[in-house]
Amino acid sequence: MLIIENDEIMLSAENGRVFMTIKSDHYNLKKVDELTRNHPRLKISNFMAVKKAVESGSHDPIELGTWIDSMELEISSDKMQALLTIYESPNFIQENIESLQMNIQKLLQDNQIVFGHQPLDLPAIKTGKSYIIAEGLPPQKGADAKISYLQQAEKTPVINEDGKADYFDMNFLVEINEGSWLGEKIPAQQGVAGKNIFGEMVPPIMGDDFPLKYDNKSAYEVEEEGKTVLRSKTKGVIGEVNGILTVQKHLIIDGDVGLETGNIKFDGSIQVRGTVMAGYSIVASGDISIESNEGVHAAELIKSTEGDVFIKGGIFGRGVTAIEAHHNIFVKHANECSLEAKDDIHIGFYSLGATIFCDKLVLDERKGKIIGGKAIAINSITTAYTGNKSERKTELIVQGIDRKILTENAKTKAQEMMKLQEETTKINFSLSQLSQFKNSMSVQQVAIYEQTKQKHNEIQREVKELDEEIQRILKMLRQTSDYFIQITREANPGTIIQIGNKSSYLTKQTQGKFKLENGELNV
């Protein structure tokens, strides 16, 4: 096939191979470049032979390259799209639109592309550029599974109509009965089928499924009206441990904790409708709620190992009462006591001569007072007043965090947890082996079996505590480093303000939001 012939060259194609004969001694490499622009179907693969022929003045035929098809069709691997590339020159396209359209339709027909044909504006296309000529209908994803849970008590102060926060009228516990609805999952839905460019059906995409997260010792799943419903196995209060919904045991004490009850240690939540008498203690794994309006007077210890502590009437500690919470403490006022929480401490009215340690300390911004004692927080302290007119020493300290040390702590604890998990795996294997012979064991062997089970449970508790501590550290590392002490109304002389290792002793009355600016305390 003769492609072009003039006074300078002759260009022909045979079985896709292109041959060139140079007729003129004046032909140069610049004209070779012009030749490829005018003939987009020409792909030169033997440029060195052309260069040699031009430089030597040879008039012998040379193999120049290949003559590619007028158009190329590319089909995506998922059969959802076809791309067309035309390699003709713009002039050729403009002069042969009708024949090109016929060739495109034939190409689609030969490749059995029957669905999703896309119109192509031939006069506007660019040589060598790919265009979508057919596109399938993608399948549609179905709705994801929808999960809802029974809402836990919102442990935040009630805001009255006058805008004031009431820290002493909180819905602290949600009581439930056996068989109570705890949550449900509407299953993921099937999507809508699609169709590829060959007219074949493409299966629909199922929506994402998500599991209901709950403690299977206290709840169970049941199918009801096309939904998976979560119901309680027992009576108790709803709680959450590491993001897992659980039903905790719930102990209600109608009166006081004192001579009639003795000290109380309970695996679950405790609701005391009276108070905790002087010298007595409560230790519980779940939330603790002390609901007497008189508050707590000189109790020894009130401690929640996994939850929050709420004391409706405040604390008169007389220097002996200690309140500890794994998460938060909510109290009306704190007199001569110690408060310690890993998360936040909310005090409604005032703190007087108390020792406090927490992540954030929050008092009412209009009336809250911290007078005397020492308050240490990781992130922030907020109150309206500090100290008093008598210049009573009042220490407010925001420590901040050392990210490097915390990161190392998290790594160390993670390594400890991995070792314990490996040990748990070994013990589980031993227990499964021993359990096969439990009925034929001697008294001594049964004792060893029970000791092994006890060790397993102890390790599980350690793993849980390590995991919680790691998550707490990671939460701290994710927080922004805007450490501050905010005193909205009046900071009296005698107040010590410290952020990190920078501190200031106030000698005159002031107010404001105190923080580090350029490494210095802005007092």
Coordinates of C-alpha atoms in Angstrom, one line a residue:
M1 CA 0.0 0.0 0.0
L2 CA 1.4 3.3 -1.1
I3 CA 1.1 5.9 1.6
I4 CA 2.8 8.9 0.0
E5 CA 5.2 9.6 -2.9
N6 CA 6.7 12.9 -4.0
D7 CA 10.0 14.2 -5.3
E8 CA 11.7 13.6 -1.9
I9 CA 10.4 10.3 -0.6
M10 CA 8.2 7.3 -1.2
L11 CA 6.4 5.7 1.8
S12 CA 4.6 2.4 1.6
A13 CA 3.2 -0.2 3.9
E14 CA 3.1 -4.0 3.7
N15 CA 1.5 -6.3 6.4
G16 CA 1.7 -3.4 8.9
R17 CA 5.5 -2.8 8.2
V18 CA 6.4 0.6 6.8
F19 CA 9.2 1.1 4.2
M20 CA 10.8 4.4 3.2
T21 CA 12.9 5.3 0.1
I22 CA 14.7 8.7 0.1
K23 CA 14.8 10.1 -3.4
S24 CA 16.3 13.6 -2.7
D25 CA 19.8 14.3 -1.4
H26 CA 18.3 17.4 0.4
Y27 CA 15.9 15.4 2.6
N28 CA 16.7 15.8 6.3
L29 CA 15.7 14.6 9.8
K30 CA 13.5 17.7 10.4
K31 CA 11.3 16.5 7.6
V32 CA 11.0 13.1 9.2
D33 CA 9.5 14.8 12.3
E34 CA 7.0 16.6 10.0
L35 CA 6.2 13.3 8.3
T36 CA 5.1 11.7 11.6
R37 CA 2.9 14.7 12.5
N38 CA 1.1 14.5 9.2
H39 CA 0.7 10.7 9.4
P40 CA -0.3 9.9 13.0
R41 CA -0.6 6.2 12.1
L42 CA 3.1 6.0 11.4
K43 CA 5.1 4.7 14.4
I44 CA 8.8 5.0 13.8
S45 CA 10.8 2.2 15.5
N46 CA 14.0 2.3 13.5
F47 CA 15.1 6.0 13.7
M48 CA 18.8 5.1 13.5
A49 CA 18.4 3.6 10.1
V50 CA 16.7 6.7 8.8
K51 CA 19.4 8.9 10.3
K52 CA 22.1 6.8 8.7
A53 CA 20.3 6.9 5.3
V54 CA 19.9 10.7 5.5
E55 CA 23.6 11.2 6.5
S56 CA 25.0 8.8 3.9
G57 CA 22.6 9.9 1.0
S58 CA 21.5 6.3 0.5
H59 CA 18.5 5.8 -1.8
D60 CA 17.8 2.1 -0.9
P61 CA 14.5 1.2 0.8
I62 CA 14.7 1.0 4.6
E63 CA 12.2 -0.4 7.1
L64 CA 11.0 2.6 9.1
G65 CA 8.5 1.2 11.6
T66 CA 4.8 0.2 11.7
W67 CA 1.5 1.4 10.3
I68 CA -1.0 1.1 13.1
D69 CA -4.8 0.8 12.8
S70 CA -6.9 3.8 12.1
M71 CA -8.5 3.5 15.5
E72 CA -7.9 1.5 18.6
L73 CA -10.4 0.1 21.2
E74 CA -9.5 -0.5 24.8
I75 CA -11.8 -2.4 27.1
S76 CA -11.4 -2.0 30.9
S77 CA -10.7 -5.2 32.9
D78 CA -14.1 -4.9 34.7
K79 CA -15.9 -4.7 31.3
M80 CA -17.6 -1.4 32.3
Q81 CA -15.9 1.0 29.9
A82 CA -14.6 1.1 26.4
L83 CA -12.1 3.8 25.2
L84 CA -11.6 4.7 21.6
T85 CA -8.5 6.3 20.2
I86 CA -8.3 7.6 16.6
Y87 CA -4.9 8.0 15.0
E88 CA -5.9 9.9 11.9
S89 CA -4.9 13.4 11.2
P90 CA -7.3 16.3 12.0
N91 CA -7.8 16.9 8.2
F92 CA -8.5 13.3 7.5
I93 CA -11.1 13.2 10.3
Q94 CA -12.9 16.3 9.1
E95 CA -13.1 15.0 5.5
N96 CA -14.2 11.4 6.5
I97 CA -16.6 11.9 9.4
E98 CA -19.3 9.7 7.9
S99 CA -17.0 6.7 7.1
L100 CA -15.3 7.0 10.5
Q101 CA -18.7 6.8 12.2
M102 CA -19.5 3.7 10.3
N103 CA -16.1 2.2 11.2
I104 CA -16.7 3.0 14.9
Q105 CA -20.1 1.2 14.8
K106 CA -18.5 -1.8 13.1
L107 CA -15.7 -1.9 15.7
L108 CA -18.2 -1.9 18.5
Q109 CA -20.2 -4.6 16.8
D110 CA -17.2 -6.8 16.1
N111 CA -16.3 -6.5 19.8
Q112 CA -19.9 -7.4 20.8
I113 CA -20.3 -4.1 22.8
V114 CA -24.0 -3.7 22.8
F115 CA -24.8 -1.5 25.9
G116 CA -24.0 2.0 27.0
H117 CA -22.9 3.5 23.7
Q118 CA -21.7 7.1 24.1
P119 CA -22.0 9.8 21.4
L120 CA -18.6 11.0 20.0
D121 CA -18.2 14.5 18.6
L122 CA -15.8 13.6 15.8
P123 CA -15.1 17.1 14.5
A124 CA -13.9 18.1 18.0
I125 CA -11.7 15.1 18.9
K126 CA -8.0 15.2 19.1
T127 CA -5.7 12.7 17.4
G128 CA -4.2 10.2 19.7
K129 CA -6.5 11.1 22.7
S130 CA -8.7 8.4 24.2
Y131 CA -12.5 9.0 24.5
I132 CA -15.2 7.0 26.3
I133 CA -17.2 5.3 23.5
A134 CA -19.2 2.9 25.8
E135 CA -19.9 2.8 29.5
G136 CA -21.8 0.3 31.6
L137 CA -24.3 0.9 34.3
P138 CA -22.5 0.3 37.6
P139 CA -24.2 -1.7 40.3
Q140 CA -25.6 0.2 43.3
K141 CA -24.5 -0.5 46.8
G142 CA -27.3 -1.3 49.3
A143 CA -27.9 0.5 52.5
D144 CA -25.4 -0.4 55.3
A145 CA -26.6 -2.1 58.4
K146 CA -28.1 0.4 60.9
I147 CA -27.3 -0.1 64.6
S148 CA -28.9 1.7 67.5
Y149 CA -28.5 1.2 71.2
L150 CA -30.4 2.2 74.4
Q151 CA -28.9 5.5 75.4
Q152 CA -27.0 5.6 78.6
A153 CA -27.7 8.3 81.1
E154 CA -26.2 11.5 79.9
K155 CA -23.8 12.3 82.7
T156 CA -23.8 16.0 82.2
P157 CA -25.3 18.7 84.4
V158 CA -28.9 19.8 83.7
I159 CA -29.1 23.4 82.4
N160 CA -32.0 25.2 84.0
E161 CA -34.1 27.9 82.4
D162 CA -32.0 30.7 83.8
G163 CA -29.0 29.1 82.0
K164 CA -27.4 27.8 85.2
A165 CA -25.9 24.4 85.4
D166 CA -27.5 22.1 88.1
Y167 CA -24.9 19.5 89.0
F168 CA -27.2 17.9 91.6
D169 CA -30.2 16.8 89.5
M170 CA -28.6 14.3 87.2
N171 CA -30.1 11.2 85.6
F172 CA -27.0 9.2 86.5
L173 CA -28.2 5.6 86.0
V174 CA -30.5 3.8 83.6
E175 CA -32.1 0.8 85.2
I176 CA -33.4 -2.1 83.0
N177 CA -35.2 -5.3 83.6
E178 CA -34.6 -8.8 82.3
G179 CA -35.6 -9.0 78.6
S180 CA -35.4 -5.2 78.2
W181 CA -34.6 -3.8 74.7
L182 CA -30.9 -2.8 74.6
G183 CA -30.4 -2.1 70.9
E184 CA -31.1 -3.4 67.5
K185 CA -29.6 -3.9 64.0
I186 CA -31.5 -3.4 60.8
P187 CA -29.6 -5.7 58.4
A188 CA -27.6 -4.5 55.4
Q189 CA -29.7 -4.2 52.3
Q190 CA -29.1 -5.7 48.8
G191 CA -28.2 -3.1 46.2
V192 CA -29.3 -2.8 42.6
A193 CA -27.8 -4.8 39.8
G194 CA -25.8 -3.1 37.0
K195 CA -25.0 -4.0 33.4
N196 CA -21.6 -4.0 31.6
I197 CA -20.9 -2.9 28.1
F198 CA -21.5 -6.5 26.8
G199 CA -25.1 -6.3 28.1
E200 CA -24.2 -8.8 31.0
M201 CA -25.8 -8.2 34.4
V202 CA -23.4 -7.1 37.2
P203 CA -24.4 -8.4 40.6
P204 CA -25.6 -5.8 43.1
I205 CA -23.4 -4.8 46.0
M206 CA -24.5 -5.7 49.5
G207 CA -24.3 -2.9 52.1
D208 CA -21.7 -3.1 54.8
D209 CA -22.6 -5.2 57.8
F210 CA -21.6 -4.2 61.4
P211 CA -21.7 -6.3 64.6
L212 CA -23.7 -5.4 67.6
K213 CA -21.1 -4.8 70.3
Y214 CA -22.2 -6.2 73.7
D215 CA -21.1 -8.4 76.5
N216 CA -22.6 -11.8 75.7
K217 CA -22.7 -12.6 79.4
S218 CA -25.4 -9.9 80.0
A219 CA -27.2 -9.7 76.7
Y220 CA -28.4 -11.8 73.8
E221 CA -29.5 -11.4 70.2
V222 CA -32.9 -12.4 68.9
E223 CA -34.5 -12.0 65.4
E224 CA -37.7 -9.9 65.5
E225 CA -39.6 -8.5 62.5
G226 CA -36.6 -8.7 60.2
K227 CA -34.3 -7.0 62.7
T228 CA -31.7 -8.4 65.1
V229 CA -32.8 -7.2 68.5
L230 CA -30.5 -7.0 71.6
R231 CA -32.1 -7.9 74.9
S232 CA -30.9 -8.0 78.5
K233 CA -30.3 -11.4 80.2
T234 CA -30.6 -9.8 83.6
K235 CA -31.9 -6.9 85.6
G236 CA -29.3 -4.2 86.3
V237 CA -28.1 -0.9 84.8
I238 CA -26.8 -0.2 81.4
G239 CA -23.1 0.5 81.1
E240 CA -20.2 0.5 78.7
V241 CA -16.7 -1.0 79.0
N242 CA -14.1 -0.3 76.3
G243 CA -16.9 0.5 73.8
I244 CA -18.8 -2.7 74.6
L245 CA -22.4 -2.4 75.9
T246 CA -23.0 -4.3 79.1
V247 CA -25.6 -4.8 81.8
Q248 CA -24.0 -4.3 85.1
K249 CA -25.2 -5.6 88.4
H250 CA -27.0 -2.9 90.3
L251 CA -27.1 -2.7 94.1
I252 CA -29.6 -0.3 95.5
I253 CA -29.2 0.8 99.1
D254 CA -32.4 2.5 100.3
G255 CA -30.8 4.2 103.3
D256 CA -27.3 4.9 104.4
V257 CA -24.0 3.0 104.2
G258 CA -23.0 2.7 107.8
L259 CA -23.3 0.5 110.8
E260 CA -26.2 -1.6 109.3
T261 CA -24.4 -2.3 106.0
G262 CA -20.7 -2.1 106.9
N263 CA -18.2 -1.2 104.2
I264 CA -19.4 -2.2 100.7
K265 CA -17.4 -3.8 97.9
F266 CA -19.5 -4.7 94.9
D267 CA -18.9 -5.8 91.3
G268 CA -21.3 -3.5 89.6
S269 CA -23.0 -0.2 90.1
I270 CA -24.2 1.2 93.4
Q271 CA -27.0 3.6 94.1
V272 CA -27.1 4.9 97.7
R273 CA -30.4 6.8 98.4
G274 CA -29.0 8.0 101.7
T275 CA -25.4 8.9 102.4
V276 CA -22.1 7.2 103.4
M277 CA -21.5 7.6 107.1
A278 CA -18.2 8.8 108.7
G279 CA -15.5 6.2 108.5
Y280 CA -17.3 3.9 106.0
S281 CA -16.3 3.0 102.4
I282 CA -17.7 2.0 99.1
V283 CA -15.7 0.3 96.3
A284 CA -17.5 -0.7 93.1
S285 CA -16.5 -1.6 89.6
G286 CA -19.4 0.4 88.1
D287 CA -20.9 3.8 88.6
I288 CA -21.5 5.1 92.2
S289 CA -24.4 7.5 92.9
I290 CA -24.8 9.0 96.4
E291 CA -28.2 10.7 96.3
S292 CA -28.6 12.3 99.8
N293 CA -29.1 16.1 99.8
E294 CA -26.8 16.2 102.9
G295 CA -23.9 14.8 100.9
V296 CA -21.0 12.8 102.5
H297 CA -19.5 13.6 105.9
A298 CA -16.1 12.2 106.7
A299 CA -16.6 8.9 104.8
E300 CA -13.3 7.1 104.3
L301 CA -13.3 6.1 100.6
I302 CA -15.7 6.2 97.7
K303 CA -14.1 4.5 94.7
S304 CA -15.3 3.4 91.2
T305 CA -12.7 1.2 89.5
E306 CA -14.3 1.3 86.1
G307 CA -16.9 4.1 86.1
D308 CA -18.0 7.5 87.5
V309 CA -18.9 8.9 90.9
F310 CA -21.8 11.2 91.5
I311 CA -22.4 12.8 94.9
K312 CA -25.5 14.9 94.8
G313 CA -25.0 16.8 98.1
G314 CA -21.3 17.4 98.1
I315 CA -18.5 16.4 100.5
F316 CA -17.4 17.5 104.0
G317 CA -14.3 15.4 104.2
R318 CA -12.6 16.6 107.4
G319 CA -9.3 15.8 105.9
V320 CA -10.0 12.0 105.6
T321 CA -12.4 11.5 102.7
A322 CA -11.0 10.2 99.4
I323 CA -13.1 10.0 96.2
E324 CA -11.6 8.1 93.2
A325 CA -13.1 7.4 89.8
H326 CA -11.8 5.6 86.8
H327 CA -13.6 8.2 84.6
N328 CA -15.4 11.3 86.0
I329 CA -16.5 12.8 89.3
F330 CA -19.5 15.0 89.7
V331 CA -20.0 16.7 93.0
K332 CA -21.9 19.7 94.4
H333 CA -18.9 21.0 96.5
A334 CA -15.7 19.6 98.0
N335 CA -14.5 20.5 101.5
E336 CA -11.2 19.2 102.9
C337 CA -11.1 16.0 100.9
S338 CA -9.2 14.5 98.0
L339 CA -10.6 13.9 94.5
E340 CA -8.9 11.9 91.8
A341 CA -10.3 11.0 88.4
K342 CA -8.6 9.9 85.2
D343 CA -10.9 12.0 83.1
D344 CA -12.8 15.1 84.3
I345 CA -14.0 16.5 87.7
H346 CA -17.1 18.7 87.7
I347 CA -17.7 20.8 90.9
G348 CA -20.9 22.7 91.1
F349 CA -20.3 25.4 93.8
Y350 CA -16.8 25.4 95.4
S351 CA -13.7 23.5 96.4
L352 CA -12.4 24.4 99.9
G353 CA -9.0 23.1 101.0
A354 CA -9.3 20.1 98.7
T355 CA -6.6 18.2 96.9
I356 CA -7.7 17.4 93.3
F357 CA -6.1 15.5 90.4
C358 CA -7.8 15.0 87.0
D359 CA -7.6 15.6 83.3
K360 CA -9.9 18.6 83.3
L361 CA -11.3 20.5 86.3
V362 CA -14.5 22.4 85.7
L363 CA -16.4 24.7 88.0
D364 CA -19.2 27.1 87.2
E365 CA -17.8 30.0 85.2
R366 CA -20.0 32.5 87.0
K367 CA -20.0 31.3 90.7
G368 CA -17.5 28.5 91.0
K369 CA -14.8 29.0 93.6
I370 CA -11.5 27.2 94.4
I371 CA -10.3 28.4 97.9
G372 CA -7.1 26.9 99.3
G373 CA -5.8 23.4 98.6
K374 CA -4.2 22.2 95.4
A375 CA -5.8 21.4 92.1
I376 CA -3.7 19.6 89.5
A377 CA -5.0 18.9 86.0
I378 CA -3.4 17.6 82.9
N379 CA -5.2 19.8 80.4
S380 CA -7.2 22.7 81.9
I381 CA -8.8 24.3 85.0
T382 CA -11.9 26.5 84.7
T383 CA -13.5 28.5 87.5
A384 CA -14.9 31.9 88.4
Y385 CA -13.0 32.7 91.6
T386 CA -9.8 31.5 93.2
G387 CA -8.4 32.2 96.7
N388 CA -10.1 34.8 99.0
K389 CA -9.6 38.3 100.4
S390 CA -7.4 36.8 103.2
E391 CA -4.9 35.7 100.5
R392 CA -5.3 32.0 101.3
K393 CA -2.7 30.0 99.4
T394 CA -4.4 28.3 96.5
E395 CA -2.4 26.2 94.0
L396 CA -3.7 25.7 90.4
I397 CA -1.4 23.5 88.3
V398 CA -1.9 22.4 84.7
Q399 CA 0.9 19.8 84.0
G400 CA 0.5 19.2 80.3
I401 CA 2.0 16.1 78.9
D402 CA 5.4 14.9 77.8
R403 CA 4.5 13.2 74.5
K404 CA 7.8 11.4 74.2
I405 CA 7.4 9.8 77.7
L406 CA 3.8 9.0 77.1
T407 CA 4.6 7.3 73.7
E408 CA 7.2 5.2 75.4
N409 CA 4.8 4.3 78.2
A410 CA 2.2 3.2 75.6
K411 CA 4.8 1.0 73.8
T412 CA 6.0 -0.6 77.1
K413 CA 2.4 -1.4 78.1
A414 CA 1.6 -2.8 74.7
Q415 CA 4.6 -5.1 75.0
E416 CA 3.4 -6.2 78.5
M417 CA -0.1 -6.8 77.1
M418 CA 1.3 -9.0 74.2
K419 CA 3.2 -11.1 76.7
L420 CA 0.2 -11.6 78.8
Q421 CA -1.9 -12.5 75.8
E422 CA 0.6 -15.1 74.8
E423 CA 0.5 -16.5 78.3
T424 CA -3.3 -16.5 78.1
T425 CA -3.2 -18.6 74.9
K426 CA -1.0 -21.2 76.7
I427 CA -3.3 -21.3 79.7
N428 CA -6.4 -21.6 77.5
F429 CA -4.8 -24.7 75.8
S430 CA -4.0 -26.2 79.2
L431 CA -7.5 -25.6 80.5
S432 CA -9.1 -27.2 77.3
Q433 CA -6.9 -30.2 77.8
L434 CA -7.6 -30.5 81.5
S435 CA -11.4 -30.0 81.2
Q436 CA -11.6 -33.3 79.2
F437 CA -10.6 -35.2 82.4
K438 CA -12.4 -33.1 84.9
N439 CA -14.9 -35.8 85.9
S440 CA -12.1 -38.2 86.7
M441 CA -9.7 -35.8 88.5
S442 CA -8.5 -36.3 92.0
V443 CA -9.1 -33.6 94.6
Q444 CA -5.5 -32.3 94.2
Q445 CA -5.9 -32.2 90.4
V446 CA -9.2 -30.3 90.7
A447 CA -7.4 -27.8 92.9
I448 CA -4.7 -27.3 90.3
Y449 CA -7.4 -26.9 87.6
E450 CA -9.2 -24.2 89.7
Q451 CA -5.9 -22.4 90.4
T452 CA -5.2 -22.4 86.6
K453 CA -8.6 -20.9 86.0
Q454 CA -8.1 -18.3 88.6
K455 CA -4.7 -17.3 87.1
H456 CA -6.4 -17.1 83.7
N457 CA -9.0 -14.6 85.1
E458 CA -6.3 -12.6 86.8
I459 CA -4.3 -12.3 83.6
Q460 CA -7.5 -11.3 81.7
R461 CA -8.1 -8.5 84.2
E462 CA -4.5 -7.3 83.8
V463 CA -4.8 -7.3 80.0
K464 CA -8.0 -5.3 80.3
E465 CA -6.4 -2.7 82.6
L466 CA -3.4 -2.4 80.3
D467 CA -5.6 -1.9 77.3
E468 CA -7.6 0.8 79.0
E469 CA -4.4 2.6 80.0
I470 CA -3.1 2.4 76.5
Q471 CA -6.3 3.8 75.1
R472 CA -6.2 6.6 77.7
I473 CA -2.6 7.5 76.7
L474 CA -3.5 7.5 73.0
K475 CA -6.5 9.7 73.8
M476 CA -4.2 12.2 75.5
L477 CA -1.7 12.1 72.6
R478 CA -4.5 12.9 70.2
Q479 CA -5.6 16.0 72.1
T480 CA -4.4 19.5 71.2
S481 CA -1.9 21.1 73.5
D482 CA -3.9 24.1 74.4
Y483 CA -3.2 23.9 78.1
F484 CA -4.8 26.7 80.2
I485 CA -6.1 28.0 83.5
Q486 CA -9.2 30.1 83.1
I487 CA -10.4 32.4 86.0
T488 CA -13.4 34.3 84.6
R489 CA -14.2 36.6 87.6
E490 CA -11.6 37.1 90.2
A491 CA -8.2 35.5 91.0
N492 CA -7.1 36.8 94.4
P493 CA -3.6 37.4 95.7
G494 CA -2.1 34.2 97.2
T495 CA -3.1 32.2 94.1
I496 CA -0.3 30.2 92.5
I497 CA -0.8 29.7 88.8
Q498 CA 1.4 27.1 87.1
I499 CA 1.5 25.6 83.6
G500 CA 4.2 23.1 82.9
N501 CA 7.3 24.3 84.7
K502 CA 6.3 28.0 84.6
S503 CA 4.6 29.5 87.6
S504 CA 3.5 32.8 89.0
Y505 CA 2.4 33.9 92.5
L506 CA -0.3 36.5 92.3
T507 CA 0.2 39.6 94.4
K508 CA -2.8 41.5 93.1
Q509 CA -6.3 40.7 91.9
T510 CA -6.7 39.7 88.3
Q511 CA -8.6 37.5 85.9
G512 CA -8.3 35.9 82.5
K513 CA -7.2 32.9 80.5
F514 CA -3.7 32.0 81.5
K515 CA -1.4 29.9 79.2
L516 CA 2.1 29.7 77.8
E517 CA 2.9 32.2 75.1
N518 CA 6.3 31.9 73.5
G519 CA 7.4 29.7 76.4
E520 CA 6.3 32.2 79.1
L521 CA 3.2 32.4 81.3
N522 CA 1.0 35.3 80.3
V523 CA 0.1 36.4 83.8

